[in-house]
Short mmCIF file of C-alpha atoms in Angstrom, two decimals:
data_model
loop_
_atom_site.label_atom_id
_atom_site.label_comp_id
_atom_site.label_asym_id
_atom_site.label_seq_id
_atom_site.Cartn_x
_atom_site.Cartn_y
_atom_site.Cartn_z
CA ALA A 132 0.00 0.00 0.00
CA VAL A 133 1.26 3.45 -0.92
CA THR A 134 0.23 6.49 1.13
CA GLN A 135 0.15 10.09 -0.05
CA TYR A 136 0.81 12.80 2.54
CA THR A 137 -0.31 16.40 1.93
CA MET A 138 0.86 19.48 3.80
CA THR A 139 -1.50 22.45 3.42
CA ASN A 140 -0.53 25.91 4.62
CA ALA A 141 -2.68 28.79 5.91
CA SER A 142 -3.38 30.08 2.35
CA GLY A 143 -4.55 26.67 1.10
CA ALA A 144 -1.36 26.03 -0.91
CA SER A 145 -0.11 22.46 -0.56
CA VAL A 146 2.65 19.96 -1.21
CA SER A 147 2.07 16.20 -1.54
CA VAL A 148 4.57 13.36 -1.20
CA ILE A 149 4.09 9.59 -1.47
CA ASP A 150 6.03 7.07 0.60
CA PHE A 151 6.91 5.05 -2.52
CA GLY A 152 10.17 6.62 -3.68
CA GLY A 153 9.69 9.67 -1.48
CA ILE A 154 8.17 11.18 -4.63
CA LEU A 155 6.96 14.77 -4.53
CA THR A 156 3.71 14.49 -6.54
CA ASN A 157 2.14 17.96 -6.32
CA ILE A 158 2.92 21.55 -5.41
CA PHE A 159 -0.23 23.69 -5.49
CA VAL A 160 0.63 27.40 -5.19
CA PRO A 161 -1.33 30.59 -5.96
CA ASP A 162 -0.64 32.69 -9.04
CA ARG A 163 -0.73 36.50 -8.93
CA ASP A 164 -4.55 36.36 -8.89
CA GLY A 165 -4.65 33.84 -6.05
CA LYS A 166 -5.72 30.90 -8.25
CA LEU A 167 -4.06 27.65 -7.15
CA ALA A 168 -2.22 25.58 -9.76
CA ASP A 169 -0.03 22.47 -9.51
CA VAL A 170 3.41 23.62 -10.70
CA ALA A 171 5.13 20.22 -10.23
CA LEU A 172 5.02 17.93 -13.24
CA GLY A 173 4.13 14.35 -12.45
CA CYS A 174 1.82 11.43 -12.98
CA ASP A 175 -1.91 11.36 -12.33
CA THR A 176 -1.86 7.80 -10.95
CA LEU A 177 0.43 5.55 -8.92
CA GLU A 178 0.81 3.32 -11.97
CA GLY A 179 2.53 6.21 -13.75
CA TYR A 180 5.17 6.37 -11.01
CA LEU A 181 5.66 2.59 -11.11
CA ALA A 182 6.52 2.86 -14.83
CA ASP A 183 9.32 4.91 -16.41
CA HIS A 184 8.36 8.48 -15.53
CA GLY A 185 11.56 10.43 -16.14
CA CYS A 186 12.26 10.64 -12.39
CA MET A 187 9.61 13.37 -12.01
CA GLY A 188 9.47 14.26 -8.31
CA ASP A 189 11.79 11.44 -7.23
CA THR A 190 14.05 11.40 -4.21
CA VAL A 191 17.21 10.30 -5.98
CA GLY A 192 20.02 8.34 -4.33
CA ARG A 193 22.33 6.92 -3.24
CA TYR A 194 23.98 8.91 -5.97
CA GLY A 195 22.15 11.50 -8.08
CA ASN A 196 23.64 11.88 -11.56
CA ARG A 197 25.92 9.54 -13.47
CA ILE A 198 28.98 7.56 -12.47
CA ALA A 199 31.11 6.88 -15.55
CA LYS A 200 31.17 3.21 -16.49
CA GLY A 201 29.55 2.48 -13.10
CA GLN A 202 32.98 2.35 -11.47
CA PHE A 203 34.62 4.10 -8.55
CA THR A 204 37.49 3.47 -6.15
CA LEU A 205 37.18 4.38 -2.49
CA ASP A 206 39.89 3.80 0.12
CA GLY A 207 41.78 1.61 -2.33
CA VAL A 208 38.81 -0.68 -3.07
CA SER A 209 37.27 -0.71 -6.57
CA TYR A 210 33.51 -1.01 -6.94
CA GLN A 211 31.42 -1.92 -9.98
CA LEU A 212 27.86 -0.62 -10.00
CA ALA A 213 25.04 -1.50 -12.36
CA CYS A 214 25.21 0.34 -15.68
CA ASN A 215 21.57 1.38 -16.12
CA ASN A 216 22.16 4.38 -18.42
CA GLY A 217 24.12 3.07 -21.37
CA GLU A 218 27.64 2.52 -20.07
CA ASN A 219 27.00 4.63 -16.96
CA HIS A 220 25.40 4.21 -13.54
CA LEU A 221 22.49 6.65 -13.04
CA HIS A 222 20.60 7.86 -9.94
CA GLY A 223 21.46 4.98 -7.62
CA GLY A 224 21.16 2.05 -10.00
CA ASN A 225 18.53 -0.43 -11.05
CA VAL A 226 16.54 0.03 -7.83
CA GLY A 227 17.55 3.40 -6.39
CA PHE A 228 15.96 5.33 -3.54
CA SER A 229 13.17 6.51 -5.85
CA GLN A 230 11.85 2.93 -5.92
CA LYS A 231 12.04 2.20 -2.20
CA MET A 232 9.35 2.49 0.45
CA TRP A 233 10.15 5.30 2.86
CA THR A 234 8.81 5.64 6.39
CA ILE A 235 7.16 9.06 6.66
CA THR A 236 6.40 10.88 9.90
CA PRO A 237 4.29 14.08 9.68
CA ILE A 238 5.38 16.93 11.97
CA GLU A 239 3.19 19.98 12.69
CA ASN A 240 5.04 23.10 13.80
CA GLY A 241 3.36 26.53 13.99
CA ASN A 242 3.85 28.30 10.64
CA SER A 243 5.11 25.21 8.85
CA ASP A 244 4.55 21.49 8.52
CA SER A 245 7.13 18.83 7.75
CA LEU A 246 7.28 15.30 6.44
CA LYS A 247 10.26 13.43 7.84
CA MET A 248 11.15 10.53 5.55
CA HIS A 249 13.45 7.72 6.61
CA TYR A 250 15.16 4.87 4.76
CA VAL A 251 18.07 2.57 5.58
CA SER A 252 20.12 1.36 2.62
CA ALA A 253 21.91 -1.86 3.56
CA ASP A 254 25.62 -2.41 3.05
CA GLY A 255 25.98 -3.76 -0.49
CA GLU A 256 22.63 -2.47 -1.78
CA GLU A 257 23.21 -1.75 -5.49
CA ASN A 258 26.84 -2.70 -4.63
CA TYR A 259 27.50 0.47 -2.63
CA PRO A 260 29.63 -0.01 0.49
CA GLY A 261 28.32 0.80 3.95
CA THR A 262 24.93 0.91 5.58
CA LEU A 263 23.49 4.36 4.87
CA ASP A 264 20.84 5.69 7.25
CA VAL A 265 19.00 8.48 5.42
CA THR A 266 16.52 11.12 6.55
CA VAL A 267 14.97 13.58 4.09
CA THR A 268 12.72 16.27 5.54
CA TYR A 269 10.27 18.27 3.42
CA THR A 270 9.09 21.44 5.15
CA TRP A 271 6.22 23.57 3.76
CA THR A 272 5.77 27.03 5.25
CA ASP A 273 2.87 29.49 5.32
CA ALA A 274 4.99 31.66 2.99
CA CYS A 275 4.96 28.81 0.40
CA ASP A 276 8.63 28.01 0.98
CA LEU A 277 9.50 24.39 0.26
CA ILE A 278 12.63 23.37 2.15
CA ILE A 279 14.26 19.98 1.58
CA ARG A 280 16.90 18.82 4.06
CA TYR A 281 19.04 15.72 3.49
CA GLU A 282 20.87 13.92 6.29
CA ALA A 283 22.77 10.64 6.13
CA THR A 284 25.09 8.64 8.33
CA THR A 285 27.08 5.57 7.39
CA ASP A 286 29.10 2.88 9.11
CA LYS A 287 31.90 3.02 6.53
CA ALA A 288 33.11 5.23 3.69
CA THR A 289 30.61 5.36 0.83
CA LEU A 290 29.24 7.64 -1.87
CA CYS A 291 26.19 9.78 -1.15
CA ASN A 292 24.87 12.53 -3.43
CA MET A 293 21.11 12.83 -3.03
CA THR A 294 18.73 15.23 -4.73
CA ASN A 295 15.10 15.87 -5.58
CA HIS A 296 14.20 15.48 -9.24
CA THR A 297 11.04 17.60 -9.58
CA TYR A 298 10.26 19.25 -12.90
CA PHE A 299 8.29 22.51 -12.87
CA ASN A 300 5.83 24.36 -15.06
CA LEU A 301 5.19 27.69 -13.34
CA SER A 302 1.96 28.16 -15.34
CA GLY A 303 0.61 24.94 -13.87
CA HIS A 304 0.74 21.24 -14.66
CA GLY A 305 -0.82 20.63 -18.06
CA SER A 306 -0.86 24.30 -19.14
CA GLY A 307 1.43 23.86 -22.15
CA THR A 308 5.02 24.70 -22.88
CA ILE A 309 7.48 26.31 -20.49
CA LEU A 310 9.47 27.95 -23.30
CA ASP A 311 8.12 31.43 -22.47
CA HIS A 312 8.94 31.31 -18.73
#
């Protein structure tokens, strides 16, 4: 079962995240006339996120971006990762963080709300060394500030380069091209 969590601020603007992949699915914010529009591109159904969806809204890790030939050396030890983007390793491998179930804890706090997401990546997952204990916190303020904080600890040297992979259309999801932004 996948759960969607929505944080709504005092103006009615909101951010939604699902626990599958820690995917940010919606960001509803007001335009200059106060009309709310979803400015985050994404899928309309869970099935869309289960298929290839261009990483829209994903929490990417262990390593966001590409690692050439899927190889790296750390502390004198060479590692071979899955090559899932031609000859390169991309966004954490065949089953990166964007395809994992995260534990989400909602936190209410005065003028903002937060979703604290947690995931533990085992030593050897996708052939990365070290157990990586990850917390990603999304905070949504009454001023419509979206703050994303990444924290990770490990029990041995490893790679960690996480990011959020949301695409935006400031005119609203489904409103046409962004070429005139």
